[in-house]
mmCIF file of C-alpha atoms and ligand atoms in Angstrom:
data_model
loop_
_atom_site.group_PDB
_atom_site.id
_atom_site.type_symbol
_atom_site.label_atom_id
_atom_site.label_comp_id
_atom_site.label_asym_id
_atom_site.label_seq_id
_atom_site.Cartn_x
_atom_site.Cartn_y
_atom_site.Cartn_z
ATOM 1 C CA MET A 1 -211.516 -5.322 -51.215
ATOM 2 C CA ALA A 2 -211.239 -2.242 -48.714
ATOM 3 C CA ILE A 3 -211.276 0.982 -50.364
ATOM 4 C CA LYS A 4 -208.231 2.749 -50.589
ATOM 5 C CA LYS A 5 -208.632 6.625 -50.025
ATOM 6 C CA VAL A 6 -206.393 8.641 -52.799
ATOM 7 C CA LYS A 7 -207.504 12.236 -51.903
ATOM 8 C CA PRO A 8 -204.676 14.953 -51.352
ATOM 9 C CA ILE A 9 -203.913 15.452 -47.769
ATOM 10 C CA LEU A 10 -204.991 18.478 -46.715
ATOM 11 C CA CYS A 11 -204.331 21.014 -43.600
ATOM 12 C CA SER A 12 -203.381 24.716 -42.998
ATOM 13 C CA TYR A 13 -201.878 26.297 -40.489
ATOM 14 C CA LEU A 14 -202.505 29.990 -39.269
ATOM 15 C CA PRO A 15 -200.305 31.638 -36.324
ATOM 16 C CA ASN A 16 -203.272 33.100 -33.850
ATOM 17 C CA ASN A 17 -202.603 37.664 -34.017
ATOM 18 C CA ILE A 18 -204.888 38.232 -36.290
ATOM 19 C CA ILE A 19 -204.146 42.240 -37.584
ATOM 20 C CA SER A 20 -207.224 44.361 -38.758
ATOM 21 C CA ASN A 21 -207.593 47.098 -41.292
ATOM 22 C CA GLU A 22 -208.860 49.650 -38.189
ATOM 23 C CA ILE A 23 -205.013 48.539 -37.080
ATOM 24 C CA ILE A 24 -203.279 49.426 -39.759
ATOM 25 C CA SER A 25 -205.638 52.121 -39.487
ATOM 26 C CA GLN A 26 -204.178 53.371 -36.249
ATOM 27 C CA MET A 27 -200.031 52.652 -38.455
ATOM 28 C CA VAL A 28 -200.625 53.526 -42.076
ATOM 29 C CA ASP A 29 -202.515 56.314 -43.955
ATOM 30 C CA THR A 30 -205.356 54.368 -45.620
ATOM 31 C CA SER A 31 -208.588 53.394 -43.565
ATOM 32 C CA ASP A 32 -211.023 49.654 -42.825
ATOM 33 C CA GLU A 33 -213.190 51.215 -45.902
ATOM 34 C CA TRP A 34 -210.751 51.736 -47.694
ATOM 35 C CA ILE A 35 -208.893 48.024 -47.677
ATOM 36 C CA LYS A 36 -212.251 45.958 -47.420
ATOM 37 C CA SER A 37 -213.915 48.096 -50.986
ATOM 38 C CA ARG A 38 -210.483 47.787 -52.799
ATOM 39 C CA THR A 39 -208.952 43.715 -51.818
ATOM 40 C CA GLY A 40 -211.745 42.320 -50.008
ATOM 41 C CA ILE A 41 -209.205 42.072 -47.179
ATOM 42 C CA GLU A 42 -210.728 42.496 -43.491
ATOM 43 C CA GLU A 43 -208.016 41.213 -41.095
ATOM 44 C CA ARG A 44 -204.967 38.871 -42.107
ATOM 45 C CA ARG A 45 -202.868 36.851 -40.119
ATOM 46 C CA ILE A 46 -199.579 38.241 -39.077
ATOM 47 C CA CYS A 47 -196.215 35.949 -37.016
ATOM 48 C CA LYS A 48 -195.569 37.082 -33.851
ATOM 49 C CA ASP A 49 -191.115 36.956 -32.873
ATOM 50 C CA ASP A 50 -189.327 34.861 -34.309
ATOM 51 C CA TYR A 51 -192.392 32.185 -34.961
ATOM 52 C CA SER A 52 -190.407 31.123 -37.865
ATOM 53 C CA LEU A 53 -191.381 29.558 -41.278
ATOM 54 C CA VAL A 54 -190.261 26.361 -40.761
ATOM 55 C CA ASP A 55 -192.333 26.884 -37.632
ATOM 56 C CA LEU A 56 -195.363 27.056 -40.167
ATOM 57 C CA GLY A 57 -194.543 25.404 -42.612
ATOM 58 C CA SER A 58 -194.363 22.216 -40.065
ATOM 59 C CA ASN A 59 -197.079 23.093 -37.831
ATOM 60 C CA ALA A 60 -199.452 22.520 -41.789
ATOM 61 C CA ALA A 61 -197.121 19.595 -42.489
ATOM 62 C CA LEU A 62 -197.672 18.249 -38.604
ATOM 63 C CA GLU A 63 -202.064 18.246 -38.694
ATOM 64 C CA ALA A 64 -201.256 17.004 -42.467
ATOM 65 C CA ILE A 65 -199.488 13.643 -41.433
ATOM 66 C CA LYS A 66 -202.066 12.971 -38.192
ATOM 67 C CA LYS A 67 -205.568 14.255 -40.146
ATOM 68 C CA GLY A 68 -204.645 11.429 -42.968
ATOM 69 C CA ASN A 69 -203.181 9.027 -40.204
ATOM 70 C CA ILE A 70 -199.590 8.683 -42.108
ATOM 71 C CA ASP A 71 -196.180 7.548 -41.140
ATOM 72 C CA PRO A 72 -193.653 10.737 -41.174
ATOM 73 C CA ALA A 73 -191.308 8.342 -42.757
ATOM 74 C CA GLU A 74 -193.129 7.340 -45.470
ATOM 75 C CA ILE A 75 -192.826 10.533 -47.124
ATOM 76 C CA ASP A 76 -190.354 9.759 -49.720
ATOM 77 C CA LEU A 77 -190.049 13.951 -51.110
ATOM 78 C CA ILE A 78 -191.031 17.198 -49.297
ATOM 79 C CA ILE A 79 -191.201 20.257 -52.010
ATOM 80 C CA LEU A 80 -191.698 23.120 -50.226
ATOM 81 C CA ALA A 81 -192.735 26.174 -52.052
ATOM 82 C CA THR A 82 -191.605 29.776 -50.128
ATOM 83 C CA SER A 83 -190.964 32.850 -51.303
ATOM 84 C CA THR A 84 -189.012 33.801 -47.222
ATOM 85 C CA PRO A 85 -187.852 31.333 -46.339
ATOM 86 C CA ASP A 86 -185.673 31.018 -42.898
ATOM 87 C CA ASP A 87 -183.087 30.900 -44.849
ATOM 88 C CA LEU A 88 -181.280 30.932 -48.634
ATOM 89 C CA PHE A 89 -179.718 27.412 -48.051
ATOM 90 C CA GLY A 90 -183.547 26.919 -47.909
ATOM 91 C CA SER A 91 -185.805 25.879 -45.736
ATOM 92 C CA ALA A 92 -187.210 22.516 -46.529
ATOM 93 C CA ALA A 93 -184.373 20.174 -45.422
ATOM 94 C CA LYS A 94 -184.795 21.953 -41.536
ATOM 95 C CA ILE A 95 -189.452 20.617 -42.241
ATOM 96 C CA GLN A 96 -188.202 17.207 -43.193
ATOM 97 C CA TYR A 97 -186.421 17.081 -39.758
ATOM 98 C CA ARG A 98 -188.682 19.261 -37.532
ATOM 99 C CA ILE A 99 -191.189 15.951 -38.433
ATOM 100 C CA LYS A 100 -189.133 13.408 -38.939
ATOM 101 C CA ALA A 101 -189.736 12.552 -42.227
ATOM 102 C CA PHE A 102 -186.727 10.625 -42.487
ATOM 103 C CA ASN A 103 -186.439 9.233 -45.969
ATOM 104 C CA ALA A 104 -187.939 12.168 -47.728
ATOM 105 C CA ALA A 105 -185.266 14.505 -50.023
ATOM 106 C CA ALA A 106 -186.588 17.450 -49.585
ATOM 107 C CA PHE A 107 -186.183 20.784 -52.019
ATOM 108 C CA ASP A 108 -187.451 24.504 -51.570
ATOM 109 C CA ILE A 109 -188.790 26.351 -54.582
ATOM 110 C CA THR A 110 -189.061 29.346 -55.855
ATOM 111 C CA ALA A 111 -192.534 30.870 -56.949
ATOM 112 C CA ALA A 112 -194.069 33.259 -55.346
ATOM 113 C CA CYS A 113 -197.529 33.162 -55.552
ATOM 114 C CA SER A 114 -198.037 30.928 -58.540
ATOM 115 C CA GLY A 115 -195.727 28.570 -55.461
ATOM 116 C CA PHE A 116 -197.648 25.575 -54.767
ATOM 117 C CA ILE A 117 -199.718 25.379 -57.639
ATOM 118 C CA ILE A 118 -195.726 24.836 -59.463
ATOM 119 C CA GLY A 119 -195.832 22.857 -56.390
ATOM 120 C CA ILE A 120 -198.073 20.140 -56.672
ATOM 121 C CA ILE A 121 -197.708 20.025 -60.644
ATOM 122 C CA THR A 122 -193.471 18.809 -60.280
ATOM 123 C CA ALA A 123 -195.200 16.191 -56.952
ATOM 124 C CA SER A 124 -197.053 14.940 -59.559
ATOM 125 C CA GLN A 125 -194.416 14.234 -62.396
ATOM 126 C CA PHE A 126 -192.475 12.195 -59.235
ATOM 127 C CA ILE A 127 -195.271 10.248 -58.650
ATOM 128 C CA ASN A 128 -196.374 9.769 -62.946
ATOM 129 C CA THR A 129 -193.255 8.604 -63.293
ATOM 130 C CA GLY A 130 -193.243 6.241 -60.480
ATOM 131 C CA ILE A 131 -190.420 7.367 -58.578
ATOM 132 C CA TYR A 132 -192.306 8.223 -55.843
ATOM 133 C CA LYS A 133 -195.310 7.402 -53.709
ATOM 134 C CA THR A 134 -195.358 10.326 -51.726
ATOM 135 C CA VAL A 135 -194.725 13.701 -51.496
ATOM 136 C CA LEU A 136 -195.210 16.430 -49.494
ATOM 137 C CA VAL A 137 -195.887 20.211 -50.559
ATOM 138 C CA ILE A 138 -196.026 22.696 -48.620
ATOM 139 C CA GLY A 139 -197.035 25.813 -50.099
ATOM 140 C CA ALA A 140 -196.002 28.676 -46.965
ATOM 141 C CA ASP A 141 -194.793 32.836 -46.410
ATOM 142 C CA VAL A 142 -194.277 34.740 -43.349
ATOM 143 C CA MET A 143 -194.959 38.154 -45.655
ATOM 144 C CA SER A 144 -194.882 40.580 -42.987
ATOM 145 C CA LYS A 145 -190.983 40.056 -42.658
ATOM 146 C CA PHE A 146 -190.261 41.299 -45.361
ATOM 147 C CA VAL A 147 -193.303 43.867 -45.904
ATOM 148 C CA ASP A 148 -192.657 47.592 -45.118
ATOM 149 C CA TRP A 149 -195.017 48.374 -42.403
ATOM 150 C CA GLN A 150 -194.895 52.101 -44.295
ATOM 151 C CA ASP A 151 -195.178 51.515 -47.343
ATOM 152 C CA ARG A 152 -199.520 51.937 -47.955
ATOM 153 C CA SER A 153 -200.238 50.420 -50.507
ATOM 154 C CA THR A 154 -198.407 46.175 -49.659
ATOM 155 C CA CYS A 155 -198.507 46.537 -46.114
ATOM 156 C CA ILE A 156 -202.127 46.041 -46.080
ATOM 157 C CA LEU A 157 -202.558 43.321 -48.746
ATOM 158 C CA PHE A 158 -199.804 40.710 -46.934
ATOM 159 C CA GLY A 159 -200.035 37.856 -43.956
ATOM 160 C CA ASP A 160 -198.611 34.764 -43.262
ATOM 161 C CA GLY A 161 -199.708 31.575 -42.684
ATOM 162 C CA ALA A 162 -198.944 27.498 -44.875
ATOM 163 C CA GLY A 163 -201.410 24.858 -46.391
ATOM 164 C CA ALA A 164 -200.045 20.842 -46.884
ATOM 165 C CA ALA A 165 -200.446 19.274 -48.892
ATOM 166 C CA ILE A 166 -200.289 14.867 -48.787
ATOM 167 C CA LEU A 167 -200.184 13.484 -52.071
ATOM 168 C CA LYS A 168 -200.144 9.580 -52.570
ATOM 169 C CA SER A 169 -198.899 7.560 -55.988
ATOM 170 C CA THR A 170 -202.639 7.395 -57.135
ATOM 171 C CA ILE A 171 -202.831 11.687 -57.202
ATOM 172 C CA LYS A 172 -202.214 11.260 -61.181
ATOM 173 C CA GLN A 173 -205.786 9.517 -61.517
ATOM 174 C CA HIS A 174 -206.828 13.299 -59.989
ATOM 175 C CA ILE A 175 -204.514 16.139 -62.054
ATOM 176 C CA LEU A 176 -206.036 16.052 -64.932
ATOM 177 C CA GLY A 177 -204.648 18.556 -66.937
ATOM 178 C CA PHE A 178 -202.334 22.070 -66.280
ATOM 179 C CA GLN A 179 -199.557 24.844 -67.412
ATOM 180 C CA ILE A 180 -197.016 27.221 -66.374
ATOM 181 C CA LYS A 181 -196.145 30.308 -67.668
ATOM 182 C CA THR A 182 -193.665 33.437 -66.941
ATOM 183 C CA ASN A 183 -193.217 36.577 -68.322
ATOM 184 C CA GLY A 184 -189.555 37.167 -67.334
ATOM 185 C CA GLU A 185 -189.528 40.683 -68.992
ATOM 186 C CA LEU A 186 -191.868 42.687 -66.047
ATOM 187 C CA ASN A 187 -189.851 41.140 -63.751
ATOM 188 C CA SER A 188 -189.269 44.598 -61.710
ATOM 189 C CA GLU A 189 -193.212 44.719 -61.471
ATOM 190 C CA LEU A 190 -193.338 43.054 -57.787
ATOM 191 C CA THR A 191 -189.817 41.957 -55.878
ATOM 192 C CA LEU A 192 -188.414 41.706 -52.491
ATOM 193 C CA SER A 193 -184.819 41.904 -54.227
ATOM 194 C CA SER A 194 -181.395 42.236 -52.841
ATOM 195 C CA LYS A 195 -178.710 45.829 -53.282
ATOM 196 C CA ASP A 196 -174.912 44.716 -53.016
ATOM 197 C CA LEU A 197 -172.899 47.141 -49.682
ATOM 198 C CA LEU A 198 -169.291 47.246 -50.103
ATOM 199 C CA GLN A 199 -167.764 46.537 -46.991
ATOM 200 C CA GLN A 200 -164.802 48.717 -45.683
ATOM 201 C CA ASN A 201 -161.451 47.944 -44.570
ATOM 202 C CA ILE A 202 -160.817 45.061 -45.379
ATOM 203 C CA ALA A 203 -158.363 44.195 -48.619
ATOM 204 C CA ILE A 204 -160.308 42.909 -50.736
ATOM 205 C CA GLN A 205 -162.553 44.864 -52.828
ATOM 206 C CA VAL A 206 -166.368 42.376 -51.871
ATOM 207 C CA PHE A 207 -170.064 42.803 -51.515
ATOM 208 C CA ASN A 208 -172.730 41.287 -49.982
ATOM 209 C CA ARG A 209 -176.050 41.990 -49.797
ATOM 210 C CA GLN A 210 -178.983 42.845 -48.407
ATOM 211 C CA TYR A 211 -182.871 42.536 -49.037
ATOM 212 C CA ASN A 212 -185.420 45.080 -49.271
ATOM 213 C CA PHE A 213 -188.397 45.082 -48.922
ATOM 214 C CA ILE A 214 -191.577 43.891 -50.937
ATOM 215 C CA GLN A 215 -192.145 46.341 -54.180
ATOM 216 C CA MET A 216 -195.213 46.180 -56.206
ATOM 217 C CA ASN A 217 -196.278 48.112 -58.846
ATOM 218 C CA GLY A 218 -200.232 47.106 -58.171
ATOM 219 C CA LYS A 219 -202.104 48.305 -60.974
ATOM 220 C CA GLU A 220 -199.374 46.119 -63.375
ATOM 221 C CA ILE A 221 -199.130 42.915 -61.705
ATOM 222 C CA TYR A 222 -203.592 43.828 -61.497
ATOM 223 C CA LYS A 223 -203.831 43.855 -65.137
ATOM 224 C CA PHE A 224 -201.774 41.406 -65.296
ATOM 225 C CA ALA A 225 -203.388 39.334 -63.698
ATOM 226 C CA ILE A 226 -207.023 39.634 -64.873
ATOM 227 C CA SER A 227 -205.428 39.124 -68.432
ATOM 228 C CA LYS A 228 -203.355 36.510 -68.227
ATOM 229 C CA VAL A 229 -204.897 34.605 -65.766
ATOM 230 C CA PRO A 230 -208.212 33.991 -67.453
ATOM 231 C CA GLU A 231 -205.853 33.007 -70.995
ATOM 232 C CA ALA A 232 -203.975 30.706 -69.425
ATOM 233 C CA ILE A 233 -207.276 28.802 -67.419
ATOM 234 C CA LEU A 234 -209.156 28.700 -71.192
ATOM 235 C CA ASN A 235 -206.117 27.110 -73.076
ATOM 236 C CA CYS A 236 -205.689 24.968 -70.019
ATOM 237 C CA LEU A 237 -208.844 24.038 -70.990
ATOM 238 C CA ASN A 238 -208.912 23.919 -74.100
ATOM 239 C CA THR A 239 -205.695 21.081 -74.077
ATOM 240 C CA TYR A 240 -207.985 18.374 -71.636
ATOM 241 C CA GLN A 241 -211.286 19.367 -73.821
ATOM 242 C CA ILE A 242 -212.807 19.772 -70.520
ATOM 243 C CA GLN A 243 -215.859 22.819 -70.362
ATOM 244 C CA ILE A 244 -215.687 26.111 -68.311
ATOM 245 C CA GLU A 245 -219.691 24.742 -67.069
ATOM 246 C CA ASP A 246 -218.001 21.855 -66.101
ATOM 247 C CA ILE A 247 -216.016 23.344 -64.130
ATOM 248 C CA ASP A 248 -217.938 23.139 -59.625
ATOM 249 C CA TRP A 249 -214.540 25.598 -58.277
ATOM 250 C CA LEU A 250 -212.459 27.605 -59.621
ATOM 251 C CA LEU A 251 -209.604 28.599 -56.376
ATOM 252 C CA LEU A 252 -207.607 31.365 -57.633
ATOM 253 C CA HIS A 253 -204.450 32.343 -55.398
ATOM 254 C CA GLN A 254 -205.679 34.644 -52.755
ATOM 255 C CA ALA A 255 -204.901 38.296 -53.762
ATOM 256 C CA ASN A 256 -207.545 41.063 -54.120
ATOM 257 C CA ILE A 257 -211.518 40.333 -54.051
ATOM 258 C CA ARG A 258 -212.085 41.885 -57.379
ATOM 259 C CA ILE A 259 -208.997 40.094 -59.459
ATOM 260 C CA LEU A 260 -211.149 37.234 -58.239
ATOM 261 C CA LYS A 261 -214.423 38.056 -59.144
ATOM 262 C CA ALA A 262 -212.772 39.971 -62.830
ATOM 263 C CA ILE A 263 -211.192 36.598 -63.492
ATOM 264 C CA GLY A 264 -214.911 34.900 -62.659
ATOM 265 C CA GLU A 265 -216.681 37.199 -65.300
ATOM 266 C CA GLN A 266 -214.589 36.613 -67.350
ATOM 267 C CA LEU A 267 -214.649 33.029 -68.052
ATOM 268 C CA SER A 268 -218.297 33.156 -66.618
ATOM 269 C CA ILE A 269 -218.159 31.641 -63.966
ATOM 270 C CA PRO A 270 -220.697 32.574 -61.087
ATOM 271 C CA GLN A 271 -219.349 33.731 -57.750
ATOM 272 C CA ASN A 272 -220.936 30.970 -56.063
ATOM 273 C CA LYS A 273 -218.578 28.366 -58.062
ATOM 274 C CA ILE A 274 -215.281 30.738 -56.670
ATOM 275 C CA LEU A 275 -213.685 30.201 -52.889
ATOM 276 C CA ASN A 276 -212.869 32.894 -51.420
ATOM 277 C CA ASN A 277 -211.283 33.222 -47.975
ATOM 278 C CA LEU A 278 -209.154 37.061 -47.741
ATOM 279 C CA TYR A 279 -211.296 39.057 -46.005
ATOM 280 C CA LYS A 280 -210.164 36.479 -42.755
ATOM 281 C CA TYR A 281 -205.541 35.909 -44.888
ATOM 282 C CA GLY A 282 -205.071 38.088 -46.554
ATOM 283 C CA ASN A 283 -202.807 37.479 -49.191
ATOM 284 C CA THR A 284 -200.662 34.797 -47.673
ATOM 285 C CA SER A 285 -198.646 34.172 -50.998
ATOM 286 C CA ALA A 286 -197.519 30.436 -51.435
ATOM 287 C CA ALA A 287 -199.776 29.679 -48.659
ATOM 288 C CA SER A 288 -203.461 31.561 -49.519
ATOM 289 C CA ILE A 289 -204.302 28.436 -52.511
ATOM 290 C CA PRO A 290 -203.336 25.316 -49.596
ATOM 291 C CA ILE A 291 -205.351 27.533 -46.986
ATOM 292 C CA ALA A 292 -208.531 28.006 -49.142
ATOM 293 C CA LEU A 293 -208.640 24.767 -50.439
ATOM 294 C CA ASP A 294 -208.391 22.871 -46.415
ATOM 295 C CA GLU A 295 -211.081 25.126 -44.794
ATOM 296 C CA ALA A 296 -213.412 24.306 -48.004
ATOM 297 C CA ILE A 297 -213.328 20.524 -47.713
ATOM 298 C CA LEU A 298 -213.532 21.346 -44.531
ATOM 299 C CA GLU A 299 -217.025 23.231 -44.827
ATOM 300 C CA ASN A 300 -217.980 20.238 -46.802
ATOM 301 C CA LYS A 301 -218.623 22.941 -50.329
ATOM 302 C CA ILE A 302 -215.857 19.819 -52.013
ATOM 303 C CA GLN A 303 -218.025 17.525 -53.292
ATOM 304 C CA ASP A 304 -216.135 13.258 -54.360
ATOM 305 C CA ASN A 305 -215.386 13.705 -58.014
ATOM 306 C CA ASP A 306 -215.658 18.347 -58.816
ATOM 307 C CA LEU A 307 -213.596 19.492 -60.987
ATOM 308 C CA ILE A 308 -211.151 22.239 -59.438
ATOM 309 C CA ILE A 309 -209.151 24.849 -61.476
ATOM 310 C CA MET A 310 -207.492 26.356 -58.899
ATOM 311 C CA ALA A 311 -204.313 28.906 -60.188
ATOM 312 C CA GLY A 312 -201.429 30.323 -59.134
ATOM 313 C CA PHE A 313 -200.094 34.520 -60.163
ATOM 314 C CA GLY A 314 -197.720 37.118 -59.064
ATOM 315 C CA ALA A 315 -194.418 37.920 -58.610
ATOM 316 C CA GLY A 316 -191.765 36.442 -61.326
ATOM 317 C CA LEU A 317 -193.865 37.102 -63.273
ATOM 318 C CA THR A 318 -195.152 34.342 -62.848
ATOM 319 C CA TRP A 319 -199.060 32.251 -63.716
ATOM 320 C CA GLY A 320 -199.514 28.521 -63.073
ATOM 321 C CA THR A 321 -203.179 26.892 -63.709
ATOM 322 C CA VAL A 322 -203.803 22.950 -62.736
ATOM 323 C CA ILE A 323 -207.113 21.442 -63.273
ATOM 324 C CA ILE A 324 -207.839 18.619 -60.499
ATOM 325 C CA LYS A 325 -211.011 15.756 -60.131
ATOM 326 C CA TRP A 326 -211.237 15.262 -56.757
ATOM 327 C CA LYS A 327 -212.644 11.919 -55.858
ATOM 328 C CA ASP A 328 -212.461 9.228 -53.073
ATOM 329 C CA LYS A 329 -211.907 6.241 -54.086
ATOM 330 C CA LEU A 330 -210.504 4.089 -56.956
ATOM 331 C CA ASN A 331 -212.590 3.281 -59.591
HETATM 332 O O1 UT7 B 401 -199.678 39.132 -54.276
HETATM 333 C C1 UT7 B 401 -199.293 38.849 -56.189
HETATM 334 C C2 UT7 B 401 -200.002 39.639 -55.967
HETATM 335 N N1 UT7 B 401 -200.298 40.552 -56.188
HETATM 336 C C3 UT7 B 401 -201.648 41.669 -56.644
HETATM 337 O O2 UT7 B 401 -202.338 40.489 -57.038
HETATM 338 C C4 UT7 B 401 -201.681 42.649 -56.428
HETATM 339 C C5 UT7 B 401 -202.463 43.510 -57.207
HETATM 340 N N2 UT7 B 401 -203.395 44.245 -57.431
HETATM 341 C C6 UT7 B 401 -203.815 45.375 -56.225
HETATM 342 O O3 UT7 B 401 -204.764 44.667 -55.385
HETATM 343 C C7 UT7 B 401 -204.333 46.327 -56.327
HETATM 344 O O4 UT7 B 401 -203.367 47.433 -57.584
HETATM 345 C C8 UT7 B 401 -203.915 47.407 -54.952
HETATM 346 C C9 UT7 B 401 -204.845 46.979 -54.512
HETATM 347 C C10 UT7 B 401 -202.714 47.376 -54.668
HETATM 348 C C11 UT7 B 401 -204.781 48.617 -54.942
HETATM 349 O O5 UT7 B 401 -205.378 48.955 -55.681
HETATM 350 P P1 UT7 B 401 -205.345 50.447 -56.856
HETATM 351 O O6 UT7 B 401 -207.333 49.957 -56.128
HETATM 352 O O7 UT7 B 401 -204.276 49.631 -57.982
HETATM 353 O O8 UT7 B 401 -205.475 51.708 -56.380
HETATM 354 P P2 UT7 B 401 -203.867 52.364 -57.219
HETATM 355 O O9 UT7 B 401 -202.682 51.841 -56.507
HETATM 356 O O10 UT7 B 401 -204.312 52.865 -58.474
HETATM 357 O O11 UT7 B 401 -204.483 53.099 -56.273
HETATM 358 C C12 UT7 B 401 -205.941 54.408 -56.573
HETATM 359 C C13 UT7 B 401 -205.117 55.633 -54.807
HETATM 360 C C14 UT7 B 401 -204.207 56.356 -55.296
HETATM 361 O O12 UT7 B 401 -205.080 57.600 -55.012
HETATM 362 P P3 UT7 B 401 -204.745 58.509 -55.821
HETATM 363 O O13 UT7 B 401 -203.639 58.262 -56.678
HETATM 364 O O14 UT7 B 401 -205.423 58.297 -56.497
HETATM 365 O O15 UT7 B 401 -204.771 60.457 -55.513
HETATM 366 C C15 UT7 B 401 -204.033 55.406 -54.238
HETATM 367 O O16 UT7 B 401 -201.955 56.411 -53.189
HETATM 368 O O17 UT7 B 401 -205.203 54.763 -53.839
HETATM 369 C C16 UT7 B 401 -204.426 55.251 -52.785
HETATM 370 N N3 UT7 B 401 -203.903 54.116 -51.840
HETATM 371 C C17 UT7 B 401 -204.944 54.273 -50.535
HETATM 372 N N4 UT7 B 401 -205.183 54.824 -50.269
HETATM 373 C C18 UT7 B 401 -206.163 54.811 -49.637
HETATM 374 C C19 UT7 B 401 -202.283 52.981 -52.617
HETATM 375 N N5 UT7 B 401 -203.006 52.590 -51.164
HETATM 376 C C20 UT7 B 401 -203.049 53.026 -50.287
HETATM 377 C C21 UT7 B 401 -204.624 52.297 -48.689
HETATM 378 N N6 UT7 B 401 -205.216 53.382 -48.402
HETATM 379 N N7 UT7 B 401 -204.065 51.303 -48.738
#
């Protein structure tokens, strides 16, 4: 009997325009030393010209389709996790058309840096009920288009990128457990909010909406991440009766190296089990987890039957955890 390949197929796509800390230091009052020591970031990728979210997401998806040798017509559902769509009505449909996945339903979800984790959890629900067999989950963000490049407290952090995962119906054997949490009370600590402007010279009173830049209370988000994320991971492990020692890899949203280390320490997970590519790409929001997962697979770090804990956290505030067993074969 032929062995079925059942692991999710992962691919990432990054713009090739590299912005180093040195370049940012010429724009705002900061330094390579400050950025590296406080965040772990050395450079990030930024989309040039009018390169769009749909371009990034489609390219990651097309790479995954090629890698998995999948007919796009097989895809039943596309979930695009993004907070920076090209179109507020959603960008998933445009990606569906671009990648010729004409049989797929497609929609966006907005959950900031937890988006990919929530996307994977959502996909697994459709798969577990037997409704869909093949689901494409894309985590993509063009943060550079929403960052105030004169605000040193945020512009040093973010980058653009996309990651795509194709989940087949056998994925239900891999997702061992998950948890999603939200605390809207702290919503204002990290926002990409809007303002409504009164329109002049028209007969009725109407307001049109314009978007502000990303605003973040870094200290509060830092505190939230290092307290709530380890707590959620431990709860999730307890619920599914998995011991921390059994975890092979900790894959956290790539926000800040100090956050990654602090969470690892609290969970007693050694540094060599924490995946980190923050130094190359900065914080790519919904894209950061699939990009890091793709790289870890390419570097042969992740082996068959490895247990991976993935956790996203950020605006909302939202945080989500998934425990995955990485398997190659059905058994
Ligand atoms: O993806 C969503 C999740 N986001 C996160 O998880 C981000 C969480 N927060 C963080 O990663 C950190 O809070 C930051 C990296 C954003 C900031 O690091 P920090 O160690 O919390 O710095 P701080 O905000 O406490 O600022 C310390 C000092 C301040 O100066 P004073 O008041 O001590 O004189 C800031 O004005 O550093 C100053 N500062 C900078 N200096 C040089 C802030 N940004 C910069 C900068 N370069 N870019």
